[in-house]
mmCIF file of C-alpha atoms in Angstrom:
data_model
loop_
_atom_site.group_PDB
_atom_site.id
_atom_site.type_symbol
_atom_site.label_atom_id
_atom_site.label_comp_id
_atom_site.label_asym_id
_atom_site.label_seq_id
_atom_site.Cartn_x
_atom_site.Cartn_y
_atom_site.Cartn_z
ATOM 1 C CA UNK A 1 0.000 0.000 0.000
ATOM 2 C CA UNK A 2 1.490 3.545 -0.844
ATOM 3 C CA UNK A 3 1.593 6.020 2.887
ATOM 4 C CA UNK A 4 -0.756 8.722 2.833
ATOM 5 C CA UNK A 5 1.869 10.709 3.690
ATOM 6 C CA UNK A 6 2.676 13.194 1.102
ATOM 7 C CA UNK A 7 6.482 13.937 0.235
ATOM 8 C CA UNK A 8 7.961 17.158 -1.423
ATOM 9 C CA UNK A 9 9.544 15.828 -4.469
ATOM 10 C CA UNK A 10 12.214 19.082 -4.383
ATOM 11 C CA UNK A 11 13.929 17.891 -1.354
ATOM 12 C CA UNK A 12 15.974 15.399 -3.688
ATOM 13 C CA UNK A 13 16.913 11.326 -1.496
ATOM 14 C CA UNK A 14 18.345 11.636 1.739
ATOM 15 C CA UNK A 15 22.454 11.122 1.565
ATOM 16 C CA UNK A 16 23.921 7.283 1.049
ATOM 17 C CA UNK A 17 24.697 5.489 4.387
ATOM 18 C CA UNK A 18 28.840 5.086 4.983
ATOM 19 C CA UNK A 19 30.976 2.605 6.703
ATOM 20 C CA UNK A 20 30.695 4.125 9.642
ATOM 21 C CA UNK A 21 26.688 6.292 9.354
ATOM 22 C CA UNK A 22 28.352 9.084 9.719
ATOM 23 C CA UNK A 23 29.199 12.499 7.041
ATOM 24 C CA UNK A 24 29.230 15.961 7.050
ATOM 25 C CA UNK A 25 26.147 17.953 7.340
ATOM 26 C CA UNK A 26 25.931 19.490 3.492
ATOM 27 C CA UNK A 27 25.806 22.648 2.839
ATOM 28 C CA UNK A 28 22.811 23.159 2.228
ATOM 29 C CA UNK A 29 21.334 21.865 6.162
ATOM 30 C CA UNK A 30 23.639 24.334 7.222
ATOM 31 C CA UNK A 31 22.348 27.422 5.435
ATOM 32 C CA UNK A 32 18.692 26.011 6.540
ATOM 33 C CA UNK A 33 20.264 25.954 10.596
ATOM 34 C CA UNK A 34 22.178 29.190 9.864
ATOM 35 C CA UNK A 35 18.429 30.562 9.011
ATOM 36 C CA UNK A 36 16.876 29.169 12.027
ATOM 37 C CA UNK A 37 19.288 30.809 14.123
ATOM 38 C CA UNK A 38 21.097 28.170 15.248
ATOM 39 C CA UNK A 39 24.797 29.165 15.860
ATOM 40 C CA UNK A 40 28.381 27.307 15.892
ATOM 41 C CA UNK A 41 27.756 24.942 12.777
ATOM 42 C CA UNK A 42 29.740 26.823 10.346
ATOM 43 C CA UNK A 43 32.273 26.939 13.128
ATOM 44 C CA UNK A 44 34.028 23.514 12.436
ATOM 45 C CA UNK A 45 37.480 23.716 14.028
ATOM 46 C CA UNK A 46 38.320 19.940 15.367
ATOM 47 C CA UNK A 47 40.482 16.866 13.955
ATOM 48 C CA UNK A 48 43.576 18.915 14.520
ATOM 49 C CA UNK A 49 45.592 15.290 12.880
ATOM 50 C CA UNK A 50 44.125 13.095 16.179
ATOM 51 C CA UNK A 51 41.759 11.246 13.612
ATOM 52 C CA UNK A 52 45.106 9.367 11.905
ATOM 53 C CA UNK A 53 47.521 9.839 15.051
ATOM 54 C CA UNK A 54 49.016 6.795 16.958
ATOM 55 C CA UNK A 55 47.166 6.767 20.039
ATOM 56 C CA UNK A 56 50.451 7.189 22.117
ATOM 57 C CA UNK A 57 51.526 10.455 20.256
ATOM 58 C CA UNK A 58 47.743 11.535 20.440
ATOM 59 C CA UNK A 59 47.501 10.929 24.270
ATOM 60 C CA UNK A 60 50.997 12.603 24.447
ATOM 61 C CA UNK A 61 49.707 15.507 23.226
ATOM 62 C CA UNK A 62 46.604 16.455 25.439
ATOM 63 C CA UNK A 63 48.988 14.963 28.648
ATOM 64 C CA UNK A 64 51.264 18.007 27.775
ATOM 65 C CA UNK A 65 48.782 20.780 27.732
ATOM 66 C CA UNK A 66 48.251 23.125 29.944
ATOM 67 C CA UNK A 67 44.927 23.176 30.363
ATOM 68 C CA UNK A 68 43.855 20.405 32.205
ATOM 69 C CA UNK A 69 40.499 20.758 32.856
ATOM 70 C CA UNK A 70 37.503 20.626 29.660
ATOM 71 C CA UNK A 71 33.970 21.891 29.312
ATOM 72 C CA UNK A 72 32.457 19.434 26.820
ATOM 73 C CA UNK A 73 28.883 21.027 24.779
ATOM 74 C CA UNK A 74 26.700 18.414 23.240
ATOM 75 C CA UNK A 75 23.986 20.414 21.379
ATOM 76 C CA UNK A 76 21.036 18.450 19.316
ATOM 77 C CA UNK A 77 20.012 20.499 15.888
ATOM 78 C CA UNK A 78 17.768 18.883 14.001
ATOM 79 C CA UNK A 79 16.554 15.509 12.555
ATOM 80 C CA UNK A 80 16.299 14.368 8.917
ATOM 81 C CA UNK A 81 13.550 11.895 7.857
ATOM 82 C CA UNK A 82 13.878 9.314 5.259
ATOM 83 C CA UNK A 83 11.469 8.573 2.529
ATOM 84 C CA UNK A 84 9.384 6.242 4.871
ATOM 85 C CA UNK A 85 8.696 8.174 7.880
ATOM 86 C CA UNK A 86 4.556 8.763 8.638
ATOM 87 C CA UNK A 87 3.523 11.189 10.755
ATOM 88 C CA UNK A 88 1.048 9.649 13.808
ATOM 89 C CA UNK A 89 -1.600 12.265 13.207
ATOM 90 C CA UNK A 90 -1.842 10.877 9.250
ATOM 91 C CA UNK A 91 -1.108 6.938 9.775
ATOM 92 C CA UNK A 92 -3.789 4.167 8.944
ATOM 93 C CA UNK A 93 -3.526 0.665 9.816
ATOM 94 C CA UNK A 94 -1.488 -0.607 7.270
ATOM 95 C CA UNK A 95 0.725 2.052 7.088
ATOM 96 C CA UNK A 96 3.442 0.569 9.425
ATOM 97 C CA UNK A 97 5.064 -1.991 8.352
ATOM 98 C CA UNK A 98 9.096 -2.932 7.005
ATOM 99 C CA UNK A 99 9.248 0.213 4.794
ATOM 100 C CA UNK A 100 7.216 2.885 7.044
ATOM 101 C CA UNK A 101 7.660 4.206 10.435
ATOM 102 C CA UNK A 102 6.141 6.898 12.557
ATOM 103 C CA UNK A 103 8.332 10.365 12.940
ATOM 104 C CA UNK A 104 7.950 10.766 16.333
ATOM 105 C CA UNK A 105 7.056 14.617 16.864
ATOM 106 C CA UNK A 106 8.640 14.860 20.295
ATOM 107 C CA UNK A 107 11.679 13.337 21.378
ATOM 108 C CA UNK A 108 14.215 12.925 24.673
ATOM 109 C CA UNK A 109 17.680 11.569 24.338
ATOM 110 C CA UNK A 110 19.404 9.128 26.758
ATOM 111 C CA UNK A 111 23.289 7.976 26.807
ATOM 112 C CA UNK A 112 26.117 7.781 29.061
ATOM 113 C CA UNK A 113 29.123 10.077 28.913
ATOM 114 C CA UNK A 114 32.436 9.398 30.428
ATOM 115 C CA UNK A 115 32.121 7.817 33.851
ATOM 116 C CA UNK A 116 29.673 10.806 34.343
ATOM 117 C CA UNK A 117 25.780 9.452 35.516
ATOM 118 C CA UNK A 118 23.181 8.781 32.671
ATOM 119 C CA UNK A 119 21.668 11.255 30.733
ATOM 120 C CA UNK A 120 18.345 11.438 30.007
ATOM 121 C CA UNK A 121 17.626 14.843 28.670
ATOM 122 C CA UNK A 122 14.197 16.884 29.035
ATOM 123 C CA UNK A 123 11.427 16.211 26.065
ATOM 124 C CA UNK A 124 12.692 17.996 22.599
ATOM 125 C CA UNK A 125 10.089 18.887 19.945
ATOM 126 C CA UNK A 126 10.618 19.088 15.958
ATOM 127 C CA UNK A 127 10.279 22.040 14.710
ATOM 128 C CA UNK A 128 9.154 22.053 10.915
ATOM 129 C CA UNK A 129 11.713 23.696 8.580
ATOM 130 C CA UNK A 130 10.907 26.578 7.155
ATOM 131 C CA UNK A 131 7.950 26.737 4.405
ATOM 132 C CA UNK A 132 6.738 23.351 5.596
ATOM 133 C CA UNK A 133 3.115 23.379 4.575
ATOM 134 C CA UNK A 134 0.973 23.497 7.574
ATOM 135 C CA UNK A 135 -1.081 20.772 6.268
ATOM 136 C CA UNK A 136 0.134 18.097 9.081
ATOM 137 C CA UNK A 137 0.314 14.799 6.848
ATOM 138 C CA UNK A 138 3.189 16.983 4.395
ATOM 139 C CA UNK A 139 6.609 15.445 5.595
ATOM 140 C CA UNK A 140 9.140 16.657 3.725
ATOM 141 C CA UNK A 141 11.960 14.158 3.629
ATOM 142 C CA UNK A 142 15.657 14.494 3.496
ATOM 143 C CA UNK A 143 16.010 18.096 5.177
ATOM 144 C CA UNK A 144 16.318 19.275 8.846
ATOM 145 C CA UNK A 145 13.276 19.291 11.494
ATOM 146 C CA UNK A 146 14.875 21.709 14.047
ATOM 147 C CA UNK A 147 15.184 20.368 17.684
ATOM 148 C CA UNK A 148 13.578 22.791 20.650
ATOM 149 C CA UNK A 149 12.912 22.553 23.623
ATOM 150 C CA UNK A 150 10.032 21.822 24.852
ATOM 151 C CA UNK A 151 9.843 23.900 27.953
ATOM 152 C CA UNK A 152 11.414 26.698 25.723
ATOM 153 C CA UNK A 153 8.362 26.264 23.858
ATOM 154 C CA UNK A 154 5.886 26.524 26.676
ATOM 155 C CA UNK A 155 7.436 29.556 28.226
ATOM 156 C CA UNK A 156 9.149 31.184 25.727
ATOM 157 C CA UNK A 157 12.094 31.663 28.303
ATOM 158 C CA UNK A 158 15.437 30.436 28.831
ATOM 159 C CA UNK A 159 17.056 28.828 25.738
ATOM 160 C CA UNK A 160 15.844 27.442 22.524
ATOM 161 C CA UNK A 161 18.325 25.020 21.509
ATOM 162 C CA UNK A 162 18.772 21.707 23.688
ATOM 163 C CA UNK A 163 22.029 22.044 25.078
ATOM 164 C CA UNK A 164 24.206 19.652 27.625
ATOM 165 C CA UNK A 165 27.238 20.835 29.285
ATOM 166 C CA UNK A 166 29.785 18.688 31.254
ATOM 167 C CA UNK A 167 32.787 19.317 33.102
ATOM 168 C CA UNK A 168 35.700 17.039 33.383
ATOM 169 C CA UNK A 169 38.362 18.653 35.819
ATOM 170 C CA UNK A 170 41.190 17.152 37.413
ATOM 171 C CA UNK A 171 41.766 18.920 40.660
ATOM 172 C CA UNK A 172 38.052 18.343 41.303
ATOM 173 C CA UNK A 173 38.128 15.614 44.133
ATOM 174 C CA UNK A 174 41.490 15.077 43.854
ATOM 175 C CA UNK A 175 41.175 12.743 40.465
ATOM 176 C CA UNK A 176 44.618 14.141 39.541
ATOM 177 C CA UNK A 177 44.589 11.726 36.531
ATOM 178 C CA UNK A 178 41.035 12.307 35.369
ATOM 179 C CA UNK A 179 42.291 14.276 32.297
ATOM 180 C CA UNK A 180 44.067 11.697 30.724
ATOM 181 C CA UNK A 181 41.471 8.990 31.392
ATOM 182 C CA UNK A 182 39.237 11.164 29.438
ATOM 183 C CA UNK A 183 41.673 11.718 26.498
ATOM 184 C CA UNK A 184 41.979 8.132 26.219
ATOM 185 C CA UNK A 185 38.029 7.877 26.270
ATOM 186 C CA UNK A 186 38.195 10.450 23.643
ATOM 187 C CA UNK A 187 40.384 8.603 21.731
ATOM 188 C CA UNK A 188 38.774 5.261 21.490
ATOM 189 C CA UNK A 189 35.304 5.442 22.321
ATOM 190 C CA UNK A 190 32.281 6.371 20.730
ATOM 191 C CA UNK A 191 28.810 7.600 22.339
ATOM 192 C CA UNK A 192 25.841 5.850 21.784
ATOM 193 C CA UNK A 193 23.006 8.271 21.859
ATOM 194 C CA UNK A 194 19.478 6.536 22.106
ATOM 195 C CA UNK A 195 16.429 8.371 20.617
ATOM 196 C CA UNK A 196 13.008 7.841 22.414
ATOM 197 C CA UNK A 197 9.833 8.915 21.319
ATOM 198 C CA UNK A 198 8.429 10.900 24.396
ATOM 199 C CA UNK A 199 4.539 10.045 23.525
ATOM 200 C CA UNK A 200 4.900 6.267 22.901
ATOM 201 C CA UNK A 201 8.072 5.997 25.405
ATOM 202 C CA UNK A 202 8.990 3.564 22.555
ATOM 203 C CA UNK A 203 12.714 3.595 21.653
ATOM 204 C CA UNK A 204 13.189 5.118 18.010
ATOM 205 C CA UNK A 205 16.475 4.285 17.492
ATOM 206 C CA UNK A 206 20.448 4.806 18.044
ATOM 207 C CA UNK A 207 23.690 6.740 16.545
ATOM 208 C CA UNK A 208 27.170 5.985 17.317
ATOM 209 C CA UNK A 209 29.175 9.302 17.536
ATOM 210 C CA UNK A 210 32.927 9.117 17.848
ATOM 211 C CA UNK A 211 35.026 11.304 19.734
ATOM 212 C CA UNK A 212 38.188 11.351 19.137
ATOM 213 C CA UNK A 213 37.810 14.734 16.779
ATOM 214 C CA UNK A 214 36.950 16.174 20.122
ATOM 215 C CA UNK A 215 40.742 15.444 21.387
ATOM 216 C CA UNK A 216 42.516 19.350 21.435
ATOM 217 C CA UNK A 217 45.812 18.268 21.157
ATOM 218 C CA UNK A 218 47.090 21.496 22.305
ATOM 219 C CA UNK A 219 44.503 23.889 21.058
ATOM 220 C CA UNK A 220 41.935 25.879 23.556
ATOM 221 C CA UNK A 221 38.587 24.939 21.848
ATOM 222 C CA UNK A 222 37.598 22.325 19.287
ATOM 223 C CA UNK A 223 34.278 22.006 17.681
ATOM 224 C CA UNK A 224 32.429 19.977 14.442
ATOM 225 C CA UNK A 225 28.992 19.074 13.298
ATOM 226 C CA UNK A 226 28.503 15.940 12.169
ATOM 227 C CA UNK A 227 25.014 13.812 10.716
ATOM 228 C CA UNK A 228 24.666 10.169 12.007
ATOM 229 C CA UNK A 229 22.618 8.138 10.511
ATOM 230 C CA UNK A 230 19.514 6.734 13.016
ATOM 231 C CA UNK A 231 19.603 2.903 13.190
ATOM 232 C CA UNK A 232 17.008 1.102 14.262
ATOM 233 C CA UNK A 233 17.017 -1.272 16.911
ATOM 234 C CA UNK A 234 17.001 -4.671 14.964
ATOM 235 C CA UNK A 235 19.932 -3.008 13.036
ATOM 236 C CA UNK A 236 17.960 -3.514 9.960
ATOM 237 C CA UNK A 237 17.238 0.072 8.449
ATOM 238 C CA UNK A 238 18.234 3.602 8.828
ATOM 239 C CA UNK A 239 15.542 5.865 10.040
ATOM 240 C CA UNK A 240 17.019 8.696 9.099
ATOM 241 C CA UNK A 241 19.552 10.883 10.599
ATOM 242 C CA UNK A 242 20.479 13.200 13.833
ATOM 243 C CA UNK A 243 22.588 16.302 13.226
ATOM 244 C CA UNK A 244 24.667 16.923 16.298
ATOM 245 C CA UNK A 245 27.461 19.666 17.303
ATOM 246 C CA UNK A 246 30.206 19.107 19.780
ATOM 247 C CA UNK A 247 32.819 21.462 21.253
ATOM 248 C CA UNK A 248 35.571 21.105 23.687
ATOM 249 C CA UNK A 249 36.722 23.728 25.793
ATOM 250 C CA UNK A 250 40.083 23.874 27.654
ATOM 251 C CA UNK A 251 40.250 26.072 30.955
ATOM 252 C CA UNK A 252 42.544 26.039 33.852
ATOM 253 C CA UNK A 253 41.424 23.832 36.865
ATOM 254 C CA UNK A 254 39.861 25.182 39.591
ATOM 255 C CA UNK A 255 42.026 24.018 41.885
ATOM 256 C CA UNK A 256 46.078 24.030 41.334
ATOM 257 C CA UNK A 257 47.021 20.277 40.688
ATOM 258 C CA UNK A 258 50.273 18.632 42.479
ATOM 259 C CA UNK A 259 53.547 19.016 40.271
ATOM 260 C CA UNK A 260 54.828 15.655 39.292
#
């Protein structure tokens, strides 16, 4: 049975999956980000060589500089559908099945970073891009739904743009060695970010983000934008994709650490 769900044929396919789900975020999304105010994803500044470096010389590296201590950002942007995603408000009975899925319409994220507690972040709405009709069975495919908050959207106050911050400081507690713990976690470990739909409290699907392009190797801030693609539980399909930005600030410790 063809979805009732109607798709703008002038959005083009969304992009090919990789190796790794995983590619820059054309052009293109970010002109349509840029225009919905959302700031920092022209501002690509990471890799600095870490990506291809032996893990020794990399680790070497962030050991040496001075500052110790990092505030890590982990902001959400948007969410691409594929060609098979159904809105609820339009689906019929046999409308789910292999090929279709529902687009949930609000969304929280849960993972674990670092030897930090879980995260489970507050409910996140998409936002329709811009010219969207308002009719609400017209999904266009293949371009970004804008994440906001949803308390932003209640109250109008406080910040738009779903945000996490976490500091990893060395002098903190006395975990002297906390800093290069974390560059190795940087260096070989990737986050797994699990997407929930916040009506159904039905589990949507998972990325894998690395982070080693977060390593600084000597620098004071690093940041990229990325796309990875959504895969769904069973591992069978992409549902699409989740544009995410990451930056990694260095900054003295609070607290002077013990010379060696």
């Amino acid at each position: 049975q063809q979805s009732p769900t109607k798709h703008t044929a002038d959005y083009g396919e969304p992009q090919q999956l990789n190796q790794y789900h995983t590619r820059e975020i054309s052009r293109a999304d970010k002109a349509l980000l840029t225009q919905a105010g959302i700031k920092g994803v022209l501002d690509n500044v990471g890799d600095y060589g870490a990506i291809q470096m032996e893990e020794g010389r990399a680790l070497e590296n962030e050991e040496k500089d001075s500052l110790k201590a990092s505030v890590v950002l982990i902001q959400f942007l948007a969410i691409k559908a594929s060609r098979h995603a159904i809105f609820r408000d339009s689906i019929k009975p046999f409308d789910i099945g292999h090929d279709n899925y529902e687009l949930p319409q609000k969304v929280y994220f849960t993972y674990n970073f670092f030897d930090l507690p879980t995260t489970k972040t507050e409910t996140i709405s998409l936002e329709k891009p811009q010219g969207a009709p308002s009719d609400a069975s017209v999904l266009k495919y293949g371009v970004p739904y804008y994440l906001v908050r949803e308390a932003y959207l209640k109250t109008g106050t406080d910040t738009k743009e779903p945000i996490l911050r976490y500091e990893i400081d060395p002098s903190v507690d006395q975990q002297f060695s906390r800093h290069v713990d974390f560059a190795k976690y940087l260096y070989a470990k990737s986050l797994t970010i699990d997407i929930w739909d916040a009506e159904s409290l039905m589990l949507f699907g998972s990325v894998k983000v690395p982070l080693r392009e977060l390593m600084r190797q000597g620098k004071q801030i690093t940041i990229y934008s990325k796309e990875f693609d959504i895969i769904e539980p069973n591992f069978m399909r992409s549902k699409g994709s989740l544009q995410v930005l990451l930056k990694n600030v260095g900054k003295q410790p609070v607290n002077e650490l013990p010379k060696k």
